[in-house]
Amino acid sequence: MSIRLSNIDARMNVFTTRKSLNEVLASLKEAKKSVGFVPTMGALHEGHLALVKRALSESDTVVVSIFVNPTQFNNMQDLDKYPRMLQADVDLLQTIGEVIVFAPTVEEVYPENDTYTPLDLEGIENVMEGEFRPGHFQGVVHVVRNLFQIVQPDQAYFGLKDFQQVAVIRLLTKKYNFPIQIIACPTLRETNGLAMSSRNLRLTEKEREDALIIIQTLKYIQSLKATKTPKEAKELAMEYFSNGKLRLEYLEIVNGANLKSLDNEWNEYTVVCLAAFCGAVRLIDNLELV
Ligand code: AMP
């Protein structure tokens, strides 16, 4: 990995150390250039690019980090299998505009003098993703806090594909008093409705077909909203989902503002969230109901 990194580092605009990134950012900030930031774990697809394009349209300079963060993986196999393709990512980014790529090592993101202590996330880290991936959100908070401290952007862009993550990011930004505007961007989907994800690379053609049950189930709940309570809709949707090939981890209908489950009444801001295994690959998706 270090050989690959140093090869790429020789090219313009790819930085692998805090120090080198800080040098370039310091001069940009001195020139009063605004900085937009898009944190990613790489294996970039159109969903990531949509965030970067938005950042490019709203900022003078855009930093894209590519870092597979070990602290947010509760399953080591998932971490090992996570796709890594830095060269292809850099090439892809170059097709949409001029961005600064930050591709640090673990030691750069987590220095020995790191002062992080777990943040009180007021319970939102214990439901849905948090319930099934213990420690995941503390790992997300840790990496985003460290990256925010390194990049010090004016605005940071996150995808609503990771709906619960956006709630966690908003909370950490508030708690640490980061003067950063958090911008949530819509989920990009394949034409058949499958939410784009780096993990889709690990799906076979057949599994990609099977995975459509996810968006179909989310849409089914939308269709039940006018006539059923959330509780009834959830029961029907679980039955519907069980006719497919995926193994459900959770299906929750929540108040989008506080992530609390809805039982008897729909909220003005209702989001349906789902996680399931398609073969060995864990997929998540969500839909805001209208
Ligand atoms: P990741 O590389 O999976 O950590 O994702 C980096 C950022 O891209 C996160 O803010 C994700 O929510 C966002 N993202 C991932 N997939 C999509 C998608 N299909 N549409 C929009 N944003 C996405």
mmCIF file of C-alpha atoms and ligand atoms in Angstrom:
data_model
loop_
_atom_site.group_PDB
_atom_site.id
_atom_site.type_symbol
_atom_site.label_atom_id
_atom_site.label_comp_id
_atom_site.label_asym_id
_atom_site.label_seq_id
_atom_site.Cartn_x
_atom_site.Cartn_y
_atom_site.Cartn_z
ATOM 1 C CA MET A 1 0.000 0.000 0.000
ATOM 2 C CA SER A 2 2.777 2.446 0.870
ATOM 3 C CA ILE A 3 4.416 1.870 -2.529
ATOM 4 C CA ARG A 4 1.147 2.627 -4.286
ATOM 5 C CA LEU A 5 0.612 5.692 -2.138
ATOM 6 C CA SER A 6 4.055 7.115 -2.792
ATOM 7 C CA ASN A 7 3.667 6.571 -6.542
ATOM 8 C CA ILE A 8 0.461 8.537 -6.514
ATOM 9 C CA ASP A 9 1.863 11.120 -4.138
ATOM 10 C CA ALA A 10 4.320 12.098 -6.864
ATOM 11 C CA ARG A 11 1.371 13.442 -8.846
ATOM 12 C CA MET A 12 -0.156 16.826 -8.222
ATOM 13 C CA ASN A 13 -2.924 17.284 -5.670
ATOM 14 C CA VAL A 14 -2.690 13.957 -3.841
ATOM 15 C CA PHE A 15 -1.524 14.335 -0.261
ATOM 16 C CA THR A 16 -0.816 11.552 2.159
ATOM 17 C CA THR A 17 0.355 13.475 5.228
ATOM 18 C CA ARG A 18 -1.318 16.110 7.419
ATOM 19 C CA LYS A 19 1.760 18.271 7.057
ATOM 20 C CA SER A 20 1.744 18.404 3.266
ATOM 21 C CA LEU A 21 -2.014 18.940 3.168
ATOM 22 C CA ASN A 22 -1.825 21.690 5.774
ATOM 23 C CA GLU A 23 0.796 23.528 3.790
ATOM 24 C CA VAL A 24 -1.384 23.786 0.724
ATOM 25 C CA LEU A 25 -4.545 24.518 2.716
ATOM 26 C CA ALA A 26 -2.837 27.262 4.737
ATOM 27 C CA SER A 27 -2.026 29.242 1.612
ATOM 28 C CA LEU A 28 -5.531 28.785 0.237
ATOM 29 C CA LYS A 29 -7.074 29.926 3.500
ATOM 30 C CA GLU A 30 -4.759 32.905 3.602
ATOM 31 C CA ALA A 31 -6.125 33.819 0.182
ATOM 32 C CA LYS A 32 -9.640 33.567 1.744
ATOM 33 C CA LYS A 33 -10.620 30.609 -0.422
ATOM 34 C CA SER A 34 -13.542 28.607 0.948
ATOM 35 C CA VAL A 35 -12.943 24.891 1.463
ATOM 36 C CA GLY A 36 -15.537 22.190 0.830
ATOM 37 C CA PHE A 37 -14.819 18.719 2.166
ATOM 38 C CA VAL A 38 -16.091 15.299 1.063
ATOM 39 C CA PRO A 39 -14.943 12.452 3.331
ATOM 40 C CA THR A 40 -15.056 9.014 1.663
ATOM 41 C CA MET A 41 -13.676 5.520 2.011
ATOM 42 C CA GLY A 42 -12.890 5.337 -1.705
ATOM 43 C CA ALA A 43 -14.076 2.886 -4.379
ATOM 44 C CA LEU A 44 -15.800 5.952 -5.701
ATOM 45 C CA HIS A 45 -19.020 5.827 -7.701
ATOM 46 C CA GLU A 46 -21.527 8.332 -9.067
ATOM 47 C CA GLY A 47 -23.018 8.833 -5.583
ATOM 48 C CA HIS A 48 -19.671 10.086 -4.262
ATOM 49 C CA LEU A 49 -19.143 12.157 -7.406
ATOM 50 C CA ALA A 50 -22.498 13.879 -6.894
ATOM 51 C CA LEU A 51 -21.235 15.067 -3.494
ATOM 52 C CA VAL A 52 -17.962 16.247 -5.011
ATOM 53 C CA LYS A 53 -19.763 18.070 -7.843
ATOM 54 C CA ARG A 54 -21.996 19.840 -5.339
ATOM 55 C CA ALA A 55 -18.940 20.773 -3.272
ATOM 56 C CA LEU A 56 -17.172 22.087 -6.382
ATOM 57 C CA SER A 57 -20.177 24.255 -7.231
ATOM 58 C CA GLU A 58 -20.295 25.768 -3.731
ATOM 59 C CA SER A 59 -16.638 26.064 -2.691
ATOM 60 C CA ASP A 60 -13.436 27.608 -4.048
ATOM 61 C CA THR A 61 -11.448 24.484 -3.165
ATOM 62 C CA VAL A 62 -12.575 20.928 -2.561
ATOM 63 C CA VAL A 63 -10.787 18.314 -0.477
ATOM 64 C CA VAL A 64 -11.825 14.673 -0.951
ATOM 65 C CA SER A 65 -10.467 12.282 1.638
ATOM 66 C CA ILE A 66 -10.041 8.630 0.750
ATOM 67 C CA PHE A 67 -9.492 6.632 3.895
ATOM 68 C CA VAL A 68 -10.855 3.228 4.836
ATOM 69 C CA ASN A 69 -11.392 3.916 8.507
ATOM 70 C CA PRO A 70 -10.636 0.836 10.614
ATOM 71 C CA THR A 71 -12.315 2.178 13.770
ATOM 72 C CA GLN A 72 -15.796 2.149 12.247
ATOM 73 C CA PHE A 73 -15.708 -1.515 11.228
ATOM 74 C CA ASN A 74 -17.063 -3.895 13.820
ATOM 75 C CA ASN A 75 -16.470 -6.826 11.474
ATOM 76 C CA MET A 76 -12.833 -7.394 10.514
ATOM 77 C CA GLN A 77 -13.784 -9.448 7.456
ATOM 78 C CA ASP A 78 -15.813 -6.507 6.178
ATOM 79 C CA LEU A 79 -12.772 -4.249 6.696
ATOM 80 C CA ASP A 80 -10.460 -6.693 4.878
ATOM 81 C CA LYS A 81 -12.861 -7.074 1.973
ATOM 82 C CA TYR A 82 -13.603 -3.363 1.619
ATOM 83 C CA PRO A 83 -12.605 -2.417 -1.961
ATOM 84 C CA ARG A 84 -9.453 -0.303 -2.274
ATOM 85 C CA MET A 85 -8.596 1.308 -5.615
ATOM 86 C CA LEU A 86 -6.861 4.596 -4.983
ATOM 87 C CA GLN A 87 -5.429 5.043 -8.462
ATOM 88 C CA ALA A 88 -8.819 4.530 -10.130
ATOM 89 C CA ASP A 89 -10.428 6.901 -7.605
ATOM 90 C CA VAL A 90 -7.910 9.645 -8.336
ATOM 91 C CA ASP A 91 -8.400 9.158 -12.087
ATOM 92 C CA LEU A 92 -12.175 9.335 -11.686
ATOM 93 C CA LEU A 93 -11.989 12.515 -9.620
ATOM 94 C CA GLN A 94 -9.830 14.111 -12.271
ATOM 95 C CA THR A 95 -12.635 13.666 -14.805
ATOM 96 C CA ILE A 96 -14.965 15.993 -12.895
ATOM 97 C CA GLY A 97 -12.700 18.839 -11.863
ATOM 98 C CA GLU A 98 -9.763 19.929 -9.816
ATOM 99 C CA VAL A 99 -9.849 18.589 -6.293
ATOM 100 C CA ILE A 100 -7.317 17.998 -3.564
ATOM 101 C CA VAL A 101 -7.165 14.328 -2.587
ATOM 102 C CA PHE A 102 -6.179 13.443 0.948
ATOM 103 C CA ALA A 103 -5.264 9.754 1.179
ATOM 104 C CA PRO A 104 -3.643 9.380 4.608
ATOM 105 C CA THR A 105 -2.319 6.340 6.432
ATOM 106 C CA VAL A 106 -3.933 5.187 9.687
ATOM 107 C CA GLU A 107 -1.046 6.779 11.647
ATOM 108 C CA GLU A 108 -1.681 10.172 10.053
ATOM 109 C CA VAL A 109 -5.359 10.148 11.014
ATOM 110 C CA TYR A 110 -4.778 8.669 14.471
ATOM 111 C CA PRO A 111 -1.527 10.126 15.822
ATOM 112 C CA GLU A 112 -0.124 8.866 19.120
ATOM 113 C CA ASN A 113 -1.082 12.078 20.925
ATOM 114 C CA ASP A 114 -4.732 11.800 19.828
ATOM 115 C CA THR A 115 -6.944 13.026 22.682
ATOM 116 C CA TYR A 116 -10.234 11.503 21.562
ATOM 117 C CA THR A 117 -12.634 10.259 24.199
ATOM 118 C CA PRO A 118 -16.040 8.797 23.272
ATOM 119 C CA LEU A 119 -18.693 11.424 22.631
ATOM 120 C CA ASP A 120 -22.151 11.280 24.200
ATOM 121 C CA LEU A 121 -24.400 10.720 21.184
ATOM 122 C CA GLU A 122 -27.586 10.924 23.231
ATOM 123 C CA GLY A 123 -28.737 7.450 22.305
ATOM 124 C CA ILE A 124 -28.865 7.847 18.532
ATOM 125 C CA GLU A 125 -25.853 5.515 18.279
ATOM 126 C CA ASN A 126 -27.798 2.675 19.880
ATOM 127 C CA VAL A 127 -30.583 2.189 17.343
ATOM 128 C CA MET A 128 -30.593 0.700 13.842
ATOM 129 C CA GLU A 129 -26.991 0.802 12.520
ATOM 130 C CA GLY A 130 -25.723 1.372 16.050
ATOM 131 C CA GLU A 131 -27.598 -1.611 17.443
ATOM 132 C CA PHE A 132 -26.248 -3.989 14.801
ATOM 133 C CA ARG A 133 -22.776 -2.468 14.502
ATOM 134 C CA PRO A 134 -21.621 -1.842 18.073
ATOM 135 C CA GLY A 135 -18.973 0.878 18.249
ATOM 136 C CA HIS A 136 -19.559 1.891 14.624
ATOM 137 C CA PHE A 137 -20.717 5.437 15.300
ATOM 138 C CA GLN A 138 -17.993 6.184 17.855
ATOM 139 C CA GLY A 139 -15.583 5.149 15.081
ATOM 140 C CA VAL A 140 -17.354 7.491 12.664
ATOM 141 C CA VAL A 141 -17.276 10.347 15.179
ATOM 142 C CA HIS A 142 -13.600 9.750 15.870
ATOM 143 C CA VAL A 143 -12.532 9.780 12.233
ATOM 144 C CA VAL A 144 -14.743 12.704 11.225
ATOM 145 C CA ARG A 145 -13.617 14.744 14.226
ATOM 146 C CA ASN A 146 -9.968 14.097 13.357
ATOM 147 C CA LEU A 147 -10.521 14.813 9.654
ATOM 148 C CA PHE A 148 -12.442 18.009 10.449
ATOM 149 C CA GLN A 149 -9.533 19.121 12.647
ATOM 150 C CA ILE A 150 -7.062 18.414 9.858
ATOM 151 C CA VAL A 151 -9.000 19.907 6.924
ATOM 152 C CA GLN A 152 -10.932 22.645 8.776
ATOM 153 C CA PRO A 153 -13.443 23.034 5.951
ATOM 154 C CA ASP A 154 -16.157 25.681 5.681
ATOM 155 C CA GLN A 155 -18.678 23.087 4.555
ATOM 156 C CA ALA A 156 -18.734 19.299 4.532
ATOM 157 C CA TYR A 157 -20.856 17.072 2.313
ATOM 158 C CA PHE A 158 -22.463 13.780 3.346
ATOM 159 C CA GLY A 159 -24.894 11.437 1.618
ATOM 160 C CA LEU A 160 -28.378 10.712 2.906
ATOM 161 C CA LYS A 161 -27.735 7.117 1.818
ATOM 162 C CA ASP A 162 -26.215 6.957 5.328
ATOM 163 C CA PHE A 163 -29.164 8.719 6.911
ATOM 164 C CA GLN A 164 -28.326 7.912 10.527
ATOM 165 C CA GLN A 165 -24.713 8.913 9.951
ATOM 166 C CA VAL A 166 -25.849 12.390 8.888
ATOM 167 C CA ALA A 167 -27.694 12.742 12.222
ATOM 168 C CA VAL A 168 -24.525 11.695 14.066
ATOM 169 C CA ILE A 169 -22.388 14.139 12.058
ATOM 170 C CA ARG A 170 -24.757 17.028 12.789
ATOM 171 C CA LEU A 171 -24.617 16.188 16.483
ATOM 172 C CA LEU A 172 -20.819 15.943 16.644
ATOM 173 C CA THR A 173 -20.454 19.213 14.738
ATOM 174 C CA LYS A 174 -22.671 20.909 17.307
ATOM 175 C CA LYS A 175 -21.015 19.271 20.315
ATOM 176 C CA TYR A 176 -17.463 20.107 19.225
ATOM 177 C CA ASN A 177 -18.532 23.572 18.078
ATOM 178 C CA PHE A 178 -17.018 23.078 14.639
ATOM 179 C CA PRO A 179 -17.798 26.139 12.481
ATOM 180 C CA ILE A 180 -18.673 23.853 9.589
ATOM 181 C CA GLN A 181 -21.889 23.753 7.597
ATOM 182 C CA ILE A 182 -23.107 20.183 7.116
ATOM 183 C CA ILE A 183 -24.735 19.611 3.756
ATOM 184 C CA ALA A 184 -26.777 16.440 3.255
ATOM 185 C CA CYS A 185 -27.147 15.242 -0.342
ATOM 186 C CA PRO A 186 -29.746 12.873 -1.844
ATOM 187 C CA THR A 187 -29.050 9.194 -2.508
ATOM 188 C CA LEU A 188 -27.982 8.325 -6.030
ATOM 189 C CA ARG A 189 -29.454 5.122 -7.402
ATOM 190 C CA GLU A 190 -28.919 2.835 -10.360
ATOM 191 C CA THR A 191 -31.738 3.140 -12.912
ATOM 192 C CA ASN A 192 -33.347 0.025 -11.401
ATOM 193 C CA GLY A 193 -33.470 1.702 -7.985
ATOM 194 C CA LEU A 194 -30.531 -0.001 -6.241
ATOM 195 C CA ALA A 195 -28.763 2.566 -4.069
ATOM 196 C CA MET A 196 -25.197 3.063 -5.290
ATOM 197 C CA SER A 197 -22.631 1.741 -2.841
ATOM 198 C CA SER A 198 -18.976 0.725 -2.926
ATOM 199 C CA ARG A 199 -20.135 -2.593 -1.502
ATOM 200 C CA ASN A 200 -22.179 -3.278 -4.678
ATOM 201 C CA LEU A 201 -18.848 -4.164 -6.318
ATOM 202 C CA ARG A 202 -18.927 -7.338 -4.266
ATOM 203 C CA LEU A 203 -22.358 -8.406 -5.551
ATOM 204 C CA THR A 204 -22.832 -10.879 -8.400
ATOM 205 C CA GLU A 205 -25.248 -9.992 -11.238
ATOM 206 C CA LYS A 206 -27.833 -12.251 -9.626
ATOM 207 C CA GLU A 207 -27.358 -10.651 -6.201
ATOM 208 C CA ARG A 208 -27.812 -7.194 -7.731
ATOM 209 C CA GLU A 209 -31.206 -8.391 -8.962
ATOM 210 C CA ASP A 210 -32.031 -9.931 -5.569
ATOM 211 C CA ALA A 211 -31.074 -6.672 -3.823
ATOM 212 C CA LEU A 212 -33.912 -4.833 -5.578
ATOM 213 C CA ILE A 213 -36.234 -6.183 -2.891
ATOM 214 C CA ILE A 214 -34.795 -3.400 -0.697
ATOM 215 C CA ILE A 215 -36.085 -0.455 -2.716
ATOM 216 C CA GLN A 216 -39.255 -2.375 -3.552
ATOM 217 C CA THR A 217 -39.970 -2.820 0.159
ATOM 218 C CA LEU A 218 -39.272 0.841 0.921
ATOM 219 C CA LYS A 219 -41.658 1.855 -1.865
ATOM 220 C CA TYR A 220 -44.236 -0.664 -0.661
ATOM 221 C CA ILE A 221 -44.285 1.086 2.717
ATOM 222 C CA GLN A 222 -44.796 4.395 0.923
ATOM 223 C CA SER A 223 -47.839 2.873 -0.798
ATOM 224 C CA LEU A 224 -49.286 1.710 2.547
ATOM 225 C CA LYS A 225 -48.943 5.076 4.254
ATOM 226 C CA ALA A 226 -52.384 6.358 3.298
ATOM 227 C CA THR A 227 -54.275 3.375 4.723
ATOM 228 C CA LYS A 228 -52.164 1.723 7.446
ATOM 229 C CA THR A 229 -50.467 2.764 10.661
ATOM 230 C CA PRO A 230 -46.643 2.589 10.736
ATOM 231 C CA LYS A 231 -46.860 -0.553 12.869
ATOM 232 C CA GLU A 232 -49.204 -2.280 10.420
ATOM 233 C CA ALA A 233 -47.127 -1.130 7.444
ATOM 234 C CA LYS A 234 -43.965 -2.493 9.053
ATOM 235 C CA GLU A 235 -45.536 -5.906 9.623
ATOM 236 C CA LEU A 236 -46.781 -6.132 6.042
ATOM 237 C CA ALA A 237 -43.444 -4.930 4.705
ATOM 238 C CA MET A 238 -41.477 -7.531 6.705
ATOM 239 C CA GLU A 239 -43.685 -10.233 5.202
ATOM 240 C CA TYR A 240 -43.197 -8.743 1.724
ATOM 241 C CA PHE A 241 -39.427 -8.598 2.242
ATOM 242 C CA SER A 242 -39.297 -12.210 3.423
ATOM 243 C CA ASN A 243 -40.423 -13.340 -0.049
ATOM 244 C CA GLY A 244 -37.069 -12.148 -1.401
ATOM 245 C CA LYS A 245 -33.627 -13.710 -1.013
ATOM 246 C CA LEU A 246 -32.043 -11.270 1.452
ATOM 247 C CA ARG A 247 -31.637 -11.706 5.188
ATOM 248 C CA LEU A 248 -33.170 -8.773 7.003
ATOM 249 C CA GLU A 249 -31.253 -7.147 9.842
ATOM 250 C CA TYR A 250 -33.690 -4.350 10.607
ATOM 251 C CA LEU A 251 -36.554 -2.448 9.092
ATOM 252 C CA GLU A 252 -37.552 0.656 11.026
ATOM 253 C CA ILE A 253 -40.053 3.409 10.388
ATOM 254 C CA VAL A 254 -38.776 6.430 12.294
ATOM 255 C CA ASN A 255 -39.339 10.068 12.999
ATOM 256 C CA GLY A 256 -36.592 11.570 10.830
ATOM 257 C CA ALA A 257 -35.842 14.267 13.390
ATOM 258 C CA ASN A 258 -35.029 12.032 16.374
ATOM 259 C CA LEU A 259 -34.849 8.494 14.893
ATOM 260 C CA LYS A 260 -37.536 7.240 17.277
ATOM 261 C CA SER A 261 -39.734 4.416 15.946
ATOM 262 C CA LEU A 262 -43.260 5.308 14.893
ATOM 263 C CA ASP A 263 -46.096 2.984 15.873
ATOM 264 C CA ASN A 264 -49.535 4.467 15.567
ATOM 265 C CA GLU A 265 -49.074 7.745 13.722
ATOM 266 C CA TRP A 266 -47.048 8.908 10.800
ATOM 267 C CA ASN A 267 -44.845 11.902 11.304
ATOM 268 C CA GLU A 268 -44.568 14.810 8.889
ATOM 269 C CA TYR A 269 -40.913 13.772 8.503
ATOM 270 C CA THR A 270 -40.905 9.980 8.332
ATOM 271 C CA VAL A 271 -37.969 7.904 7.133
ATOM 272 C CA VAL A 272 -37.932 4.161 6.542
ATOM 273 C CA CYS A 273 -34.532 2.568 7.139
ATOM 274 C CA LEU A 274 -33.484 -0.943 6.210
ATOM 275 C CA ALA A 275 -30.358 -3.099 6.508
ATOM 276 C CA ALA A 276 -30.000 -6.583 5.074
ATOM 277 C CA PHE A 277 -27.452 -9.119 3.944
ATOM 278 C CA CYS A 278 -27.349 -9.976 0.273
ATOM 279 C CA GLY A 279 -25.164 -13.077 0.346
ATOM 280 C CA ALA A 280 -22.173 -11.974 2.431
ATOM 281 C CA VAL A 281 -22.610 -8.293 1.648
ATOM 282 C CA ARG A 282 -24.403 -5.997 4.062
ATOM 283 C CA LEU A 283 -26.477 -3.315 2.359
ATOM 284 C CA ILE A 284 -28.367 -0.364 3.813
ATOM 285 C CA ASP A 285 -30.910 1.982 2.306
ATOM 286 C CA ASN A 286 -33.639 4.369 3.380
ATOM 287 C CA LEU A 287 -36.500 6.401 1.965
ATOM 288 C CA GLU A 288 -38.057 9.598 3.205
ATOM 289 C CA LEU A 289 -41.802 9.202 2.828
ATOM 290 C CA VAL A 290 -43.960 11.866 1.213
HETATM 291 P P1 AMP B 1 -18.400 6.007 1.956
HETATM 292 O O1 AMP B 1 -17.247 6.021 1.014
HETATM 293 O O2 AMP B 1 -19.315 4.836 1.772
HETATM 294 O O3 AMP B 1 -18.000 6.250 3.379
HETATM 295 O O4 AMP B 1 -19.297 7.249 1.544
HETATM 296 C C1 AMP B 1 -18.755 8.544 1.522
HETATM 297 C C2 AMP B 1 -19.887 9.526 1.409
HETATM 298 O O5 AMP B 1 -20.620 9.284 0.209
HETATM 299 C C3 AMP B 1 -20.882 9.391 2.570
HETATM 300 O O6 AMP B 1 -21.308 10.687 2.974
HETATM 301 C C4 AMP B 1 -22.001 8.601 1.951
HETATM 302 O O7 AMP B 1 -23.245 8.828 2.563
HETATM 303 C C5 AMP B 1 -21.983 9.142 0.528
HETATM 304 N N1 AMP B 1 -22.641 8.189 -0.367
HETATM 305 C C6 AMP B 1 -22.394 6.867 -0.471
HETATM 306 N N2 AMP B 1 -23.232 6.305 -1.368
HETATM 307 C C7 AMP B 1 -24.024 7.300 -1.832
HETATM 308 C C8 AMP B 1 -25.096 7.359 -2.765
HETATM 309 N N3 AMP B 1 -25.531 6.276 -3.405
HETATM 310 N N4 AMP B 1 -25.677 8.560 -2.994
HETATM 311 C C9 AMP B 1 -25.243 9.673 -2.346
HETATM 312 N N5 AMP B 1 -24.241 9.684 -1.450
HETATM 313 C C10 AMP B 1 -23.641 8.514 -1.197
#
